[in-house]
GROMACS .gro file of C-alpha atoms in nm:
model
  305
    1UNK     CA    1  -0.016  -0.023  -0.024
    2UNK     CA    2   0.123   0.351  -0.083
    3UNK     CA    3   0.209   0.618   0.184
    4UNK     CA    4  -0.076   0.803   0.062
    5UNK     CA    5  -0.303   0.552   0.108
    6UNK     CA    6  -0.209   0.487   0.438
    7UNK     CA    7  -0.227   0.843   0.555
    8UNK     CA    8  -0.563   0.828   0.426
    9UNK     CA    9  -0.643   0.554   0.646
   10UNK     CA   10  -0.482   0.694   0.930
   11UNK     CA   11  -0.675   1.039   0.913
   12UNK     CA   12  -1.004   0.832   0.868
   13UNK     CA   13  -0.941   0.648   1.178
   14UNK     CA   14  -0.852   0.999   1.352
   15UNK     CA   15  -1.168   1.122   1.218
   16UNK     CA   16  -1.392   0.834   1.300
   17UNK     CA   17  -1.239   0.858   1.678
   18UNK     CA   18  -1.305   1.237   1.683
   19UNK     CA   19  -1.648   1.188   1.556
   20UNK     CA   20  -1.724   0.890   1.818
   21UNK     CA   21  -1.574   1.131   2.076
   22UNK     CA   22  -1.796   1.429   2.014
   23UNK     CA   23  -2.096   1.198   1.992
   24UNK     CA   24  -2.003   1.064   2.328
   25UNK     CA   25  -1.992   1.399   2.473
   26UNK     CA   26  -2.326   1.495   2.325
   27UNK     CA   27  -2.458   1.166   2.504
   28UNK     CA   28  -2.313   1.246   2.814
   29UNK     CA   29  -2.485   1.611   2.828
   30UNK     CA   30  -2.780   1.458   2.685
   31UNK     CA   31  -2.795   1.202   2.997
   32UNK     CA   32  -2.677   1.491   3.264
   33UNK     CA   33  -2.986   1.728   3.133
   34UNK     CA   34  -3.208   1.441   3.158
   35UNK     CA   35  -3.102   1.390   3.523
   36UNK     CA   36  -3.146   1.769   3.566
   37UNK     CA   37  -3.464   1.749   3.456
   38UNK     CA   38  -3.598   1.448   3.673
   39UNK     CA   39  -3.434   1.621   3.980
   40UNK     CA   40  -3.583   1.974   3.880
   41UNK     CA   41  -3.910   1.805   3.858
   42UNK     CA   42  -3.867   1.668   4.218
   43UNK     CA   43  -3.732   2.013   4.346
   44UNK     CA   44  -4.021   2.187   4.203
   45UNK     CA   45  -4.291   1.982   4.341
   46UNK     CA   46  -4.145   1.993   4.693
   47UNK     CA   47  -4.136   2.381   4.625
   48UNK     CA   48  -4.478   2.430   4.500
   49UNK     CA   49  -4.636   2.539   4.837
   50UNK     CA   50  -4.356   2.792   4.874
   51UNK     CA   51  -4.399   2.922   4.495
   52UNK     CA   52  -4.737   2.982   4.574
   53UNK     CA   53  -4.697   3.200   4.909
   54UNK     CA   54  -4.418   3.382   4.685
   55UNK     CA   55  -4.687   3.459   4.408
   56UNK     CA   56  -4.942   3.565   4.651
   57UNK     CA   57  -4.713   3.761   4.858
   58UNK     CA   58  -4.514   3.947   4.569
   59UNK     CA   59  -4.874   4.003   4.373
   60UNK     CA   60  -4.995   4.206   4.682
   61UNK     CA   61  -4.680   4.375   4.721
   62UNK     CA   62  -4.666   4.488   4.339
   63UNK     CA   63  -5.022   4.635   4.317
   64UNK     CA   64  -5.137   4.960   4.446
   65UNK     CA   65  -4.943   5.183   4.201
   66UNK     CA   66  -5.049   5.414   3.924
   67UNK     CA   67  -5.125   5.219   3.586
   68UNK     CA   68  -4.832   5.384   3.443
   69UNK     CA   69  -4.602   5.265   3.714
   70UNK     CA   70  -4.688   4.910   3.762
   71UNK     CA   71  -4.502   4.737   3.522
   72UNK     CA   72  -4.148   4.957   3.624
   73UNK     CA   73  -4.215   4.877   3.967
   74UNK     CA   74  -4.248   4.531   3.892
   75UNK     CA   75  -3.954   4.524   3.678
   76UNK     CA   76  -3.741   4.679   3.947
   77UNK     CA   77  -3.857   4.422   4.190
   78UNK     CA   78  -3.802   4.126   3.916
   79UNK     CA   79  -3.457   4.289   3.857
   80UNK     CA   80  -3.394   4.257   4.253
   81UNK     CA   81  -3.543   3.885   4.242
   82UNK     CA   82  -3.283   3.796   3.975
   83UNK     CA   83  -2.982   3.940   4.187
   84UNK     CA   84  -3.116   3.782   4.537
   85UNK     CA   85  -3.098   3.459   4.330
   86UNK     CA   86  -2.753   3.518   4.228
   87UNK     CA   87  -2.671   3.563   4.593
   88UNK     CA   88  -2.819   3.306   4.726
   89UNK     CA   89  -2.778   2.984   4.510
   90UNK     CA   90  -2.371   3.022   4.528
   91UNK     CA   91  -2.401   3.101   4.903
   92UNK     CA   92  -2.628   2.824   4.999
   93UNK     CA   93  -2.412   2.552   4.793
   94UNK     CA   94  -2.095   2.698   4.989
   95UNK     CA   95  -2.243   2.685   5.327
   96UNK     CA   96  -2.419   2.326   5.271
   97UNK     CA   97  -2.072   2.209   5.213
   98UNK     CA   98  -1.876   2.393   5.446
   99UNK     CA   99  -2.091   2.508   5.742
  100UNK     CA  100  -2.438   2.348   5.707
  101UNK     CA  101  -2.546   2.463   6.023
  102UNK     CA  102  -2.549   2.824   5.902
  103UNK     CA  103  -2.851   2.717   5.664
  104UNK     CA  104  -3.077   2.661   5.961
  105UNK     CA  105  -2.967   2.981   6.158
  106UNK     CA  106  -3.039   3.189   5.827
  107UNK     CA  107  -3.361   3.044   5.755
  108UNK     CA  108  -3.486   3.096   6.140
  109UNK     CA  109  -3.386   3.468   6.111
  110UNK     CA  110  -3.570   3.508   5.792
  111UNK     CA  111  -3.879   3.314   5.945
  112UNK     CA  112  -3.891   3.592   6.189
  113UNK     CA  113  -3.875   3.890   5.949
  114UNK     CA  114  -4.151   3.706   5.753
  115UNK     CA  115  -4.354   3.674   6.070
  116UNK     CA  116  -4.300   4.034   6.186
  117UNK     CA  117  -4.411   4.147   5.821
  118UNK     CA  118  -4.728   3.967   5.832
  119UNK     CA  119  -4.811   4.044   6.156
  120UNK     CA  120  -4.754   4.397   6.139
  121UNK     CA  121  -4.996   4.440   5.833
  122UNK     CA  122  -5.249   4.306   6.060
  123UNK     CA  123  -5.172   4.535   6.345
  124UNK     CA  124  -5.178   4.819   6.069
  125UNK     CA  125  -5.503   4.713   5.970
  126UNK     CA  126  -5.686   4.737   6.276
  127UNK     CA  127  -5.479   5.062   6.375
  128UNK     CA  128  -5.551   5.263   6.066
  129UNK     CA  129  -5.866   5.094   5.909
  130UNK     CA  130  -6.070   5.429   6.101
  131UNK     CA  131  -5.871   5.680   5.892
  132UNK     CA  132  -6.081   5.830   5.609
  133UNK     CA  133  -6.006   5.751   5.267
  134UNK     CA  134  -5.949   6.106   5.184
  135UNK     CA  135  -5.684   6.103   5.448
  136UNK     CA  136  -5.499   5.839   5.295
  137UNK     CA  137  -5.509   5.957   4.934
  138UNK     CA  138  -5.366   6.254   5.031
  139UNK     CA  139  -5.057   6.065   5.231
  140UNK     CA  140  -5.022   5.863   4.924
  141UNK     CA  141  -4.998   6.166   4.673
  142UNK     CA  142  -4.740   6.332   4.910
  143UNK     CA  143  -4.531   6.039   4.940
  144UNK     CA  144  -4.545   5.895   4.600
  145UNK     CA  145  -4.206   5.844   4.513
  146UNK     CA  146  -4.082   5.770   4.851
  147UNK     CA  147  -4.372   5.501   4.929
  148UNK     CA  148  -4.292   5.338   4.593
  149UNK     CA  149  -3.927   5.321   4.680
  150UNK     CA  150  -4.024   5.165   5.021
  151UNK     CA  151  -4.251   4.924   4.877
  152UNK     CA  152  -4.010   4.782   4.623
  153UNK     CA  153  -3.744   4.768   4.889
  154UNK     CA  154  -3.957   4.570   5.120
  155UNK     CA  155  -4.087   4.352   4.828
  156UNK     CA  156  -3.733   4.301   4.721
  157UNK     CA  157  -3.641   4.190   5.128
  158UNK     CA  158  -3.939   3.969   5.123
  159UNK     CA  159  -3.828   3.797   4.796
  160UNK     CA  160  -3.493   3.745   4.934
  161UNK     CA  161  -3.630   3.548   5.222
  162UNK     CA  162  -3.886   3.356   5.037
  163UNK     CA  163  -3.627   3.270   4.788
  164UNK     CA  164  -3.389   3.136   5.062
  165UNK     CA  165  -3.658   2.904   5.171
  166UNK     CA  166  -3.745   2.801   4.788
  167UNK     CA  167  -3.350   2.745   4.743
  168UNK     CA  168  -3.272   2.537   5.041
  169UNK     CA  169  -3.597   2.304   4.973
  170UNK     CA  170  -3.486   2.268   4.600
  171UNK     CA  171  -3.124   2.169   4.751
  172UNK     CA  172  -3.254   1.953   5.002
  173UNK     CA  173  -3.409   1.729   4.751
  174UNK     CA  174  -3.077   1.671   4.553
  175UNK     CA  175  -2.835   1.623   4.829
  176UNK     CA  176  -2.752   1.274   4.733
  177UNK     CA  177  -2.680   1.391   4.391
  178UNK     CA  178  -2.343   1.480   4.221
  179UNK     CA  179  -2.232   1.858   4.259
  180UNK     CA  180  -2.305   1.923   3.917
  181UNK     CA  181  -2.669   1.822   3.921
  182UNK     CA  182  -2.718   2.002   4.247
  183UNK     CA  183  -2.588   2.319   4.095
  184UNK     CA  184  -2.784   2.297   3.813
  185UNK     CA  185  -3.125   2.176   3.967
  186UNK     CA  186  -3.122   2.462   4.210
  187UNK     CA  187  -3.054   2.705   3.924
  188UNK     CA  188  -3.329   2.574   3.752
  189UNK     CA  189  -3.568   2.611   4.004
  190UNK     CA  190  -3.465   2.950   4.121
  191UNK     CA  191  -3.468   3.069   3.774
  192UNK     CA  192  -3.830   2.895   3.730
  193UNK     CA  193  -3.942   3.077   4.102
  194UNK     CA  194  -3.865   3.449   3.942
  195UNK     CA  195  -3.961   3.391   3.552
  196UNK     CA  196  -4.292   3.199   3.663
  197UNK     CA  197  -4.396   3.398   4.009
  198UNK     CA  198  -4.338   3.735   3.830
  199UNK     CA  199  -4.458   3.668   3.480
  200UNK     CA  200  -4.797   3.560   3.648
  201UNK     CA  201  -4.800   3.867   3.866
  202UNK     CA  202  -4.734   4.093   3.557
  203UNK     CA  203  -5.054   3.941   3.412
  204UNK     CA  204  -5.249   4.020   3.740
  205UNK     CA  205  -5.161   4.380   3.754
  206UNK     CA  206  -5.233   4.438   3.402
  207UNK     CA  207  -5.569   4.257   3.413
  208UNK     CA  208  -5.777   4.593   3.396
  209UNK     CA  209  -5.553   4.736   3.136
  210UNK     CA  210  -5.645   4.427   2.904
  211UNK     CA  211  -6.000   4.466   3.010
  212UNK     CA  212  -6.028   4.838   2.873
  213UNK     CA  213  -5.874   4.730   2.566
  214UNK     CA  214  -6.098   4.471   2.495
  215UNK     CA  215  -6.402   4.690   2.547
  216UNK     CA  216  -6.248   4.986   2.382
  217UNK     CA  217  -6.179   4.738   2.067
  218UNK     CA  218  -6.545   4.587   2.071
  219UNK     CA  219  -6.686   4.936   2.123
  220UNK     CA  220  -6.838   4.814   2.446
  221UNK     CA  221  -7.052   4.569   2.285
  222UNK     CA  222  -7.061   4.187   2.274
  223UNK     CA  223  -6.897   3.905   2.435
  224UNK     CA  224  -6.552   4.058   2.419
  225UNK     CA  225  -6.649   4.377   2.584
  226UNK     CA  226  -6.854   4.161   2.863
  227UNK     CA  227  -6.533   3.971   2.922
  228UNK     CA  228  -6.304   4.322   2.955
  229UNK     CA  229  -6.574   4.436   3.187
  230UNK     CA  230  -6.519   4.117   3.388
  231UNK     CA  231  -6.124   4.173   3.409
  232UNK     CA  232  -6.176   4.528   3.518
  233UNK     CA  233  -6.433   4.452   3.799
  234UNK     CA  234  -6.215   4.136   3.897
  235UNK     CA  235  -5.905   4.322   3.954
  236UNK     CA  236  -6.007   4.523   4.275
  237UNK     CA  237  -6.121   4.172   4.409
  238UNK     CA  238  -5.845   3.965   4.337
  239UNK     CA  239  -5.606   4.238   4.486
  240UNK     CA  240  -5.801   4.231   4.790
  241UNK     CA  241  -5.793   3.846   4.799
  242UNK     CA  242  -5.421   3.859   4.731
  243UNK     CA  243  -5.345   4.084   5.023
  244UNK     CA  244  -5.565   3.867   5.237
  245UNK     CA  245  -5.358   3.531   5.115
  246UNK     CA  246  -5.026   3.730   5.102
  247UNK     CA  247  -5.051   3.831   5.479
  248UNK     CA  248  -5.160   3.468   5.578
  249UNK     CA  249  -4.886   3.327   5.362
  250UNK     CA  250  -4.595   3.522   5.519
  251UNK     CA  251  -4.710   3.394   5.876
  252UNK     CA  252  -4.760   3.024   5.758
  253UNK     CA  253  -4.439   3.044   5.564
  254UNK     CA  254  -4.257   3.183   5.904
  255UNK     CA  255  -4.421   2.920   6.104
  256UNK     CA  256  -4.307   2.647   5.898
  257UNK     CA  257  -3.973   2.755   5.888
  258UNK     CA  258  -3.986   2.750   6.280
  259UNK     CA  259  -4.166   2.412   6.283
  260UNK     CA  260  -3.910   2.241   6.086
  261UNK     CA  261  -3.581   2.389   6.197
  262UNK     CA  262  -3.639   2.443   6.586
  263UNK     CA  263  -3.607   2.112   6.760
  264UNK     CA  264  -3.826   2.212   7.075
  265UNK     CA  265  -4.100   2.285   6.860
  266UNK     CA  266  -4.132   1.954   6.685
  267UNK     CA  267  -4.325   1.846   7.003
  268UNK     CA  268  -4.536   2.142   7.072
  269UNK     CA  269  -4.904   2.129   6.952
  270UNK     CA  270  -4.821   1.806   6.774
  271UNK     CA  271  -5.201   1.704   6.751
  272UNK     CA  272  -5.286   1.975   6.584
  273UNK     CA  273  -5.324   2.038   6.188
  274UNK     CA  274  -4.980   2.119   6.030
  275UNK     CA  275  -5.123   2.428   5.870
  276UNK     CA  276  -5.302   2.556   6.221
  277UNK     CA  277  -4.991   2.468   6.396
  278UNK     CA  278  -4.760   2.662   6.171
  279UNK     CA  279  -4.994   2.962   6.171
  280UNK     CA  280  -4.978   2.968   6.533
  281UNK     CA  281  -4.608   2.968   6.560
  282UNK     CA  282  -4.600   3.241   6.296
  283UNK     CA  283  -4.836   3.444   6.475
  284UNK     CA  284  -4.684   3.413   6.782
  285UNK     CA  285  -4.313   3.493   6.689
  286UNK     CA  286  -4.470   3.777   6.443
  287UNK     CA  287  -4.643   3.942   6.773
  288UNK     CA  288  -4.315   3.903   6.989
  289UNK     CA  289  -4.157   4.049   6.699
  290UNK     CA  290  -4.378   4.357   6.671
  291UNK     CA  291  -4.403   4.405   7.046
  292UNK     CA  292  -4.029   4.402   7.127
  293UNK     CA  293  -3.963   4.623   6.784
  294UNK     CA  294  -4.227   4.855   6.897
  295UNK     CA  295  -4.090   4.889   7.249
  296UNK     CA  296  -3.724   4.926   7.133
  297UNK     CA  297  -3.834   5.230   6.896
  298UNK     CA  298  -4.003   5.414   7.149
  299UNK     CA  299  -3.744   5.385   7.404
  300UNK     CA  300  -3.503   5.482   7.130
  301UNK     CA  301  -3.712   5.799   7.113
  302UNK     CA  302  -3.700   5.870   7.472
  303UNK     CA  303  -3.331   5.833   7.489
  304UNK     CA  304  -3.291   6.038   7.203
  305UNK     CA  305  -3.553   6.317   7.331
   0.00000   0.00000   0.00000
């Protein structure tokens, strides 16, 4: 056989090896993605409850603005949520590897914040509900920009706490898997939590705008006009429901954190249904937090005076 023929055969063998190696890599990637798809599905099921609470809380926090400010405010909160996930995911993975007990401490502290915020909403409602709507409207007009920034900040902080819970639950479902699968699964769930939750919130807050457009396009006649009117009339009701559900969700999530991460609470009220038990824990912690912080503020005012 000539030298050129041998060279052709040799090059052909190399090409076959490269091709087989390339397809082997593709096969490994495919197998990895299959594993991640399975683990992400399991993790998503385990975080479904907290994702529902996250939706209720953030939908309530993303409403109550002028129509022209709804989407900019929601986008600001969404960006904050993405940043939260970029911080939480790597920190959770590192802490779980080097210092796992820190995760429980962070969860409990976050639970205290959620309990405080939930109970504070209830206290504020009963204290201020006697004020006239004229006075409330005046306050909103005077402090519109400041109130908007404060609400965005509050929403991002609450998202941070809820995101910790989501990431930890997702991580807990893949602790037996390889590190790469852990990283990809937790990242996928974190991304789903942000895109899914705030995508639905965006649809909710723009319901009335869609309704008005349908009514206008149909000349306020026919089925499309009726459907648009239904959307417009439904939004205030949905917002009120989400406000209540979001407040209850804050207390329930915090109570769930306490029930699962504080040892001595495992045997407290153990005969109660879990939802009532967790609500009781969250409510008690929230009331204690509100009392302590309120007393601390008054004490600080006295000292300053």
